[in-house]
Amino acid sequence: MKSPFFLCIFLMFLAVNALQAFAATDSLTVLTPHDKTYVESRFLGIVLVVPKDSMDAVSIAVNNEKPVRFNRKDNYYVCAGITLSEGPNKITIEGLRHGSVVEERTLDLFYRLDLSAMYNSAPPGFDRYRFHVPESEKNCIFCHQLDDKTDGGNAGQDQCMPCHKRTVAYRYMHGPSVVGACDTCHRPKAKDGKYGVPQPYSGICYQCHSETMDAWNALEKKHGPYALGNCTLCHSPHGAEYPYFVRKHTTDLCLSCHEDKASGSHVVTFFDGRGHPVRNRPDPLHPGRELTCASCHNPHASKFNHLLFQDEEDVNRFCKACHRF
């Protein structure tokens, strides 16, 4: 087994050689991500090599929006974070010297997500992008510790957060993300890649939410995503702008799959063509909450048809749960 001293010397040797190679380059180089790849997160890191003598900054624009400037510091790397839109994204990277464009690079990236009917499949010729593979990590190990070398303690805060801090910048935060316990869900040697999450995701969720999930599992009617163990289809595992870490406003989340209910005539149609409201009204059964699809339907499981919270056969009784007439 190699001693830590010799391992340190070896890594320093690699770092010096890599930096010397970058010093010799005379062009703007995109290390990650790769062109014509798709990702499954709206946040993405870009790592560039910027020639020290010919450029002092870069600007990055997503889909022709206002570019953001990043100054090159003392080394040859520029690490930048961008936010993608659903579906196709054109990334324009310009190398600058004293404010003038010296070089330009473009990337075609695709943000794929299951909740979008339009963008749930990547275009032909686009491969899935993963950063945590040897080819990508070798460029970053000189500045970042990319393997869990800690003996106890909070590895996530030290190793993951420097690059993934935007994944915890939400109004509502999931507990493991708050404390940096990334290894609660992410496995260094997962089958689908380094730091992947074993599937079905419900197995991970059950570790903390067993009591609630046992109650749902005992019910006869189950919602499709829950039955398949795909908890993260609706819930963001890190955090979200909405309660319960749902990825969208609850009604918008439901309409992502149930588009036929978006006509406005759901449940009942009044003389003016309006249907039962599913937003912008107070929820009579849950004081302090907004009326949504989840006011009547349990999004996980139920003992009643249509995942309703109570039996609909007695319509009069069902409606009187909220309406007094």
CSV table of N, CA, C and O in Angstrom, one decimal, residues 50-116:
chain,number,residue,atom,x,y,z
A,50,VAL,N,-8.6,28.8,-19.6
A,50,VAL,CA,-8.5,30.1,-20.3
A,50,VAL,C,-7.0,30.4,-20.5
A,50,VAL,O,-6.3,30.5,-19.5
A,51,PRO,N,-6.5,30.6,-21.7
A,51,PRO,CA,-5.1,30.9,-21.9
A,51,PRO,C,-4.7,32.2,-21.1
A,51,PRO,O,-5.3,33.2,-21.2
A,52,LYS,N,-3.6,32.1,-20.3
A,52,LYS,CA,-3.3,33.1,-19.4
A,52,LYS,C,-2.8,34.4,-20.1
A,52,LYS,O,-3.0,35.5,-19.6
A,53,ASP,N,-2.1,34.2,-21.2
A,53,ASP,CA,-1.5,35.4,-21.9
A,53,ASP,C,-2.5,36.1,-22.8
A,53,ASP,O,-2.3,37.3,-23.1
A,54,SER,N,-3.5,35.4,-23.3
A,54,SER,CA,-4.3,36.0,-24.3
A,54,SER,C,-5.7,36.4,-23.9
A,54,SER,O,-6.4,37.1,-24.6
A,55,MET,N,-6.2,35.9,-22.7
A,55,MET,CA,-7.5,36.2,-22.2
A,55,MET,C,-7.5,36.6,-20.7
A,55,MET,O,-6.7,35.9,-19.9
A,56,ASP,N,-8.3,37.5,-20.3
A,56,ASP,CA,-8.4,37.8,-18.9
A,56,ASP,C,-9.8,37.6,-18.3
A,56,ASP,O,-10.0,37.7,-17.1
A,57,ALA,N,-10.7,37.2,-19.1
A,57,ALA,CA,-12.1,36.9,-18.6
A,57,ALA,C,-12.8,36.1,-19.7
A,57,ALA,O,-12.4,36.0,-20.8
A,58,VAL,N,-14.0,35.6,-19.3
A,58,VAL,CA,-14.9,35.0,-20.2
A,58,VAL,C,-16.3,35.5,-19.9
A,58,VAL,O,-16.6,35.9,-18.8
A,59,SER,N,-17.2,35.4,-20.9
A,59,SER,CA,-18.6,35.7,-20.7
A,59,SER,C,-19.4,34.5,-21.2
A,59,SER,O,-19.0,33.9,-22.2
A,60,ILE,N,-20.4,34.2,-20.4
A,60,ILE,CA,-21.3,33.0,-20.7
A,60,ILE,C,-22.7,33.5,-20.8
A,60,ILE,O,-23.2,34.1,-19.9
A,61,ALA,N,-23.3,33.1,-21.9
A,61,ALA,CA,-24.8,33.5,-22.2
A,61,ALA,C,-25.5,32.2,-22.4
A,61,ALA,O,-25.1,31.3,-23.2
A,62,VAL,N,-26.7,32.1,-21.8
A,62,VAL,CA,-27.6,31.0,-22.0
A,62,VAL,C,-28.8,31.4,-22.9
A,62,VAL,O,-29.5,32.3,-22.5
A,63,ASN,N,-28.9,30.8,-24.1
A,63,ASN,CA,-30.1,31.1,-24.9
A,63,ASN,C,-30.2,32.6,-25.2
A,63,ASN,O,-31.3,33.2,-25.2
A,64,ASN,N,-29.1,33.2,-25.6
A,64,ASN,CA,-29.0,34.6,-26.0
A,64,ASN,C,-29.5,35.6,-24.9
A,64,ASN,O,-29.8,36.8,-25.2
A,65,GLU,N,-29.5,35.1,-23.6
A,65,GLU,CA,-29.8,36.1,-22.6
A,65,GLU,C,-28.6,36.9,-22.3
A,65,GLU,O,-27.5,36.7,-22.8
A,66,LYS,N,-28.8,37.9,-21.3
A,66,LYS,CA,-27.6,38.7,-21.0
A,66,LYS,C,-26.5,37.9,-20.5
A,66,LYS,O,-26.6,37.1,-19.6
A,67,PRO,N,-25.3,38.1,-21.1
A,67,PRO,CA,-24.1,37.3,-20.7
A,67,PRO,C,-23.6,37.7,-19.3
A,67,PRO,O,-23.8,38.8,-18.9
A,68,VAL,N,-23.0,36.7,-18.6
A,68,VAL,CA,-22.4,36.9,-17.3
A,68,VAL,C,-20.9,36.8,-17.5
A,68,VAL,O,-20.4,35.9,-18.1
A,69,ARG,N,-20.2,37.8,-16.9
A,69,ARG,CA,-18.7,37.8,-17.1
A,69,ARG,C,-18.1,37.2,-15.9
A,69,ARG,O,-18.5,37.3,-14.7
A,70,PHE,N,-17.1,36.4,-16.1
A,70,PHE,CA,-16.3,35.7,-15.1
A,70,PHE,C,-14.8,36.0,-15.3
A,70,PHE,O,-14.3,35.7,-16.4
A,71,ASN,N,-14.2,36.7,-14.4
A,71,ASN,CA,-12.8,37.0,-14.5
A,71,ASN,C,-11.9,35.8,-14.3
A,71,ASN,O,-12.1,35.1,-13.3
A,72,ARG,N,-10.9,35.7,-15.1
A,72,ARG,CA,-9.9,34.7,-14.8
A,72,ARG,C,-9.0,35.1,-13.7
A,72,ARG,O,-8.5,36.3,-13.7
A,73,LYS,N,-8.7,34.2,-12.7
A,73,LYS,CA,-7.9,34.6,-11.6
A,73,LYS,C,-6.4,34.2,-11.9
A,73,LYS,O,-6.0,34.4,-13.0
A,74,ASP,N,-5.8,33.7,-10.9
A,74,ASP,CA,-4.3,33.5,-11.0
A,74,ASP,C,-4.0,32.2,-11.8
A,74,ASP,O,-2.9,32.0,-12.3
A,75,ASN,N,-5.0,31.3,-11.9
A,75,ASN,CA,-4.7,30.0,-12.6
A,75,ASN,C,-5.4,30.0,-13.9
A,75,ASN,O,-5.9,31.1,-14.4
A,76,TYR,N,-5.4,28.9,-14.6
A,76,TYR,CA,-5.9,28.8,-15.9
A,76,TYR,C,-7.4,28.3,-16.0
A,76,TYR,O,-8.0,28.3,-17.1
A,77,TYR,N,-8.0,28.0,-14.8
A,77,TYR,CA,-9.3,27.5,-14.8
A,77,TYR,C,-10.3,28.7,-14.6
A,77,TYR,O,-10.1,29.6,-13.8
A,78,VAL,N,-11.5,28.5,-15.2
A,78,VAL,CA,-12.7,29.3,-14.8
A,78,VAL,C,-13.8,28.3,-14.5
A,78,VAL,O,-14.1,27.5,-15.4
A,79,CYS,N,-14.3,28.3,-13.3
A,79,CYS,CA,-15.5,27.5,-13.0
A,79,CYS,C,-16.7,28.3,-12.8
A,79,CYS,O,-16.7,29.3,-12.0
A,80,ALA,N,-17.7,28.1,-13.6
A,80,ALA,CA,-18.9,28.9,-13.6
A,80,ALA,C,-20.2,28.1,-13.5
A,80,ALA,O,-20.2,27.0,-13.9
A,81,GLY,N,-21.2,28.7,-12.9
A,81,GLY,CA,-22.5,28.0,-12.7
A,81,GLY,C,-23.5,28.7,-13.6
A,81,GLY,O,-23.6,29.9,-13.7
A,82,ILE,N,-24.3,27.9,-14.3
A,82,ILE,CA,-25.4,28.4,-15.2
A,82,ILE,C,-26.7,27.7,-14.8
A,82,ILE,O,-26.7,26.7,-14.2
A,83,THR,N,-27.8,28.4,-15.2
A,83,THR,CA,-29.1,27.8,-15.0
A,83,THR,C,-29.8,27.6,-16.4
A,83,THR,O,-29.8,28.5,-17.2
A,84,LEU,N,-30.2,26.4,-16.6
A,84,LEU,CA,-30.8,26.0,-17.9
A,84,LEU,C,-32.3,26.2,-17.9
A,84,LEU,O,-33.0,26.1,-16.9
A,85,SER,N,-32.8,26.3,-19.1
A,85,SER,CA,-34.3,26.3,-19.3
A,85,SER,C,-34.7,24.9,-19.7
A,85,SER,O,-33.8,24.1,-20.2
A,86,GLU,N,-35.9,24.5,-19.5
A,86,GLU,CA,-36.4,23.2,-19.9
A,86,GLU,C,-36.2,23.0,-21.4
A,86,GLU,O,-36.4,23.9,-22.2
A,87,GLY,N,-35.7,21.8,-21.8
A,87,GLY,CA,-35.5,21.6,-23.2
A,87,GLY,C,-34.2,22.0,-23.8
A,87,GLY,O,-33.1,22.0,-23.1
A,88,PRO,N,-34.1,22.5,-25.0
A,88,PRO,CA,-32.8,22.8,-25.6
A,88,PRO,C,-32.2,24.1,-25.1
A,88,PRO,O,-33.0,25.1,-24.8
A,89,ASN,N,-30.9,24.2,-25.0
A,89,ASN,CA,-30.2,25.3,-24.5
A,89,ASN,C,-29.0,25.6,-25.4
A,89,ASN,O,-28.2,24.6,-25.6
A,90,LYS,N,-28.8,26.8,-25.8
A,90,LYS,CA,-27.6,27.2,-26.6
A,90,LYS,C,-26.7,28.0,-25.6
A,90,LYS,O,-27.1,29.0,-25.2
A,91,ILE,N,-25.5,27.5,-25.4
A,91,ILE,CA,-24.6,28.1,-24.5
A,91,ILE,C,-23.5,28.8,-25.3
A,91,ILE,O,-22.8,28.1,-26.1
A,92,THR,N,-23.3,30.1,-25.2
A,92,THR,CA,-22.3,30.8,-25.9
A,92,THR,C,-21.2,31.3,-24.9
A,92,THR,O,-21.5,32.0,-23.9
A,93,ILE,N,-20.0,30.9,-25.2
A,93,ILE,CA,-18.9,31.2,-24.3
A,93,ILE,C,-17.9,32.1,-25.1
A,93,ILE,O,-17.4,31.7,-26.2
A,94,GLU,N,-17.6,33.3,-24.6
A,94,GLU,CA,-16.6,34.2,-25.3
A,94,GLU,C,-15.4,34.4,-24.4
A,94,GLU,O,-15.5,34.7,-23.2
A,95,GLY,N,-14.2,34.2,-25.0
A,95,GLY,CA,-13.0,34.6,-24.3
A,95,GLY,C,-12.7,36.1,-24.5
A,95,GLY,O,-12.8,36.6,-25.7
A,96,LEU,N,-12.4,36.8,-23.5
A,96,LEU,CA,-12.3,38.2,-23.5
A,96,LEU,C,-10.9,38.7,-23.2
A,96,LEU,O,-10.2,38.0,-22.3
A,97,ARG,N,-10.4,39.7,-23.8
A,97,ARG,CA,-9.2,40.4,-23.4
A,97,ARG,C,-9.4,41.9,-23.4
A,97,ARG,O,-9.8,42.5,-24.5
A,98,HIS,N,-9.3,42.5,-22.3
A,98,HIS,CA,-9.6,44.0,-22.2
A,98,HIS,C,-11.0,44.3,-22.7
A,98,HIS,O,-11.2,45.4,-23.4
A,99,GLY,N,-12.0,43.4,-22.5
A,99,GLY,CA,-13.3,43.6,-22.9
A,99,GLY,C,-13.7,43.3,-24.4
A,99,GLY,O,-14.9,43.3,-24.8
A,100,SER,N,-12.7,42.9,-25.2
A,100,SER,CA,-12.9,42.5,-26.6
A,100,SER,C,-13.0,41.0,-26.7
A,100,SER,O,-12.2,40.3,-26.0
A,101,VAL,N,-13.8,40.5,-27.6
A,101,VAL,CA,-14.0,39.1,-27.8
A,101,VAL,C,-12.8,38.6,-28.6
A,101,VAL,O,-12.5,39.1,-29.7
A,102,VAL,N,-12.1,37.6,-28.0
A,102,VAL,CA,-10.9,37.0,-28.7
A,102,VAL,C,-11.3,35.7,-29.3
A,102,VAL,O,-10.8,35.3,-30.4
A,103,GLU,N,-12.1,34.9,-28.6
A,103,GLU,CA,-12.5,33.6,-29.1
A,103,GLU,C,-13.9,33.3,-28.7
A,103,GLU,O,-14.4,33.8,-27.7
A,104,GLU,N,-14.6,32.3,-29.4
A,104,GLU,CA,-15.9,32.0,-29.0
A,104,GLU,C,-16.1,30.4,-29.1
A,104,GLU,O,-15.6,29.8,-30.0
A,105,ARG,N,-16.9,29.9,-28.2
A,105,ARG,CA,-17.2,28.5,-28.2
A,105,ARG,C,-18.7,28.4,-28.0
A,105,ARG,O,-19.3,29.2,-27.2
A,106,THR,N,-19.4,27.4,-28.5
A,106,THR,CA,-20.8,27.2,-28.3
A,106,THR,C,-21.1,25.7,-27.9
A,106,THR,O,-20.3,24.8,-28.4
A,107,LEU,N,-22.1,25.5,-27.1
A,107,LEU,CA,-22.5,24.2,-26.7
A,107,LEU,C,-24.0,24.1,-26.9
A,107,LEU,O,-24.7,25.0,-26.6
A,108,ASP,N,-24.4,22.9,-27.4
A,108,ASP,CA,-25.8,22.6,-27.4
A,108,ASP,C,-26.1,21.6,-26.3
A,108,ASP,O,-25.6,20.4,-26.3
A,109,LEU,N,-26.9,22.0,-25.3
A,109,LEU,CA,-27.2,21.1,-24.2
A,109,LEU,C,-28.8,21.0,-24.1
A,109,LEU,O,-29.5,21.8,-24.6
A,110,PHE,N,-29.2,19.9,-23.5
A,110,PHE,CA,-30.6,19.7,-23.3
A,110,PHE,C,-30.9,19.3,-21.9
A,110,PHE,O,-30.3,18.5,-21.3
A,111,TYR,N,-31.9,20.1,-21.3
A,111,TYR,CA,-32.3,19.8,-20.0
A,111,TYR,C,-33.6,18.9,-20.1
A,111,TYR,O,-34.7,19.4,-20.4
A,112,ARG,N,-33.4,17.7,-19.8
A,112,ARG,CA,-34.5,16.7,-19.8
A,112,ARG,C,-35.2,16.5,-18.5
A,112,ARG,O,-34.5,16.4,-17.5
A,113,LEU,N,-36.5,16.5,-18.5
A,113,LEU,CA,-37.2,16.2,-17.2
A,113,LEU,C,-38.5,15.5,-17.5
A,113,LEU,O,-39.2,15.7,-18.5
A,114,ASP,N,-38.8,14.6,-16.6
A,114,ASP,CA,-39.9,13.7,-16.8
A,114,ASP,C,-41.3,14.4,-16.7
A,114,ASP,O,-42.2,14.0,-17.3
A,115,LEU,N,-41.3,15.5,-16.0
A,115,LEU,CA,-42.6,16.2,-15.8
A,115,LEU,C,-43.0,17.1,-17.0
A,115,LEU,O,-44.0,17.7,-17.0
A,116,SER,N,-42.2,17.1,-18.1
A,116,SER,CA,-42.5,17.9,-19.3
A,116,SER,C,-42.9,17.0,-20.4
A,116,SER,O,-42.1,16.1,-20.8
